[in-house]
Coordinates of C-alpha atoms in Angstrom, one line a residue:
M1 CA -117.7 88.1 15.0
S2 CA -116.4 89.3 11.7
K3 CA -116.0 92.9 10.8
R4 CA -118.9 92.6 8.4
D5 CA -121.2 91.2 11.1
A6 CA -120.1 93.8 13.6
F7 CA -120.8 96.6 11.2
A8 CA -124.2 95.1 10.2
S9 CA -125.2 95.0 13.8
F10 CA -123.9 98.5 14.4
Y11 CA -125.9 99.7 11.4
E12 CA -129.1 98.0 12.6
E13 CA -128.8 99.5 16.0
N14 CA -128.2 103.1 14.8
I15 CA -129.9 103.6 11.4
W16 CA -133.0 105.2 12.9
K17 CA -131.1 107.5 15.3
V18 CA -129.0 108.9 12.4
Y19 CA -132.0 109.2 10.0
G20 CA -134.0 110.9 12.8
F21 CA -131.2 113.3 13.4
F22 CA -131.2 114.4 9.8
G23 CA -135.0 114.2 9.4
Y24 CA -135.5 116.6 12.3
R25 CA -133.1 119.1 10.9
L26 CA -133.7 119.0 7.1
A27 CA -136.9 119.8 5.2
S28 CA -136.1 117.2 2.5
R29 CA -136.6 113.5 3.1
E30 CA -134.3 112.7 0.2
D31 CA -131.6 114.9 1.8
A32 CA -132.0 113.1 5.1
E33 CA -131.7 109.7 3.4
D34 CA -128.6 110.8 1.4
L35 CA -126.8 112.1 4.5
T36 CA -127.7 109.0 6.4
Q37 CA -126.2 106.9 3.7
L38 CA -123.1 109.0 3.6
T39 CA -122.7 108.9 7.4
F40 CA -122.6 105.1 7.3
E41 CA -120.3 105.0 4.3
R42 CA -117.8 107.2 6.2
A43 CA -118.3 105.1 9.3
L44 CA -117.6 101.9 7.4
K45 CA -114.4 103.4 5.9
A46 CA -113.2 104.4 9.4
F47 CA -114.6 101.4 11.4
D48 CA -111.1 99.9 11.9
R49 CA -109.9 103.1 13.5
F50 CA -112.8 103.4 15.9
D51 CA -111.5 103.5 19.5
E52 CA -114.2 102.6 22.1
R53 CA -112.0 104.0 24.8
R54 CA -112.5 107.5 23.4
A55 CA -116.2 107.5 22.9
S56 CA -119.2 105.1 22.5
A57 CA -119.9 103.9 19.0
A58 CA -123.2 105.9 18.9
T59 CA -121.3 109.1 19.9
W60 CA -118.7 108.5 17.3
L61 CA -121.3 107.9 14.6
M62 CA -123.3 111.0 15.6
A63 CA -120.1 113.1 15.4
I64 CA -119.8 111.9 11.8
A65 CA -123.4 112.8 11.1
S66 CA -123.0 116.2 12.7
N67 CA -120.0 117.0 10.7
L68 CA -121.8 116.1 7.5
L69 CA -124.7 118.3 8.4
I70 CA -122.4 121.3 8.9

């Protein structure tokens, strides 16, 4: 599986978790959408450095989301 295919699958599996995370915490739908997009942009840039021995992909992604929310 190529990096592109792997990330596309990762995106499809996690998009609603991330959006829900922001949607629950923010009053603005637009802000939730923007932060969801930014979360996946950062994840894509760092995807090569992801180490599944340290955390699951979902945990790693939600850490990125949490840091953006702060």
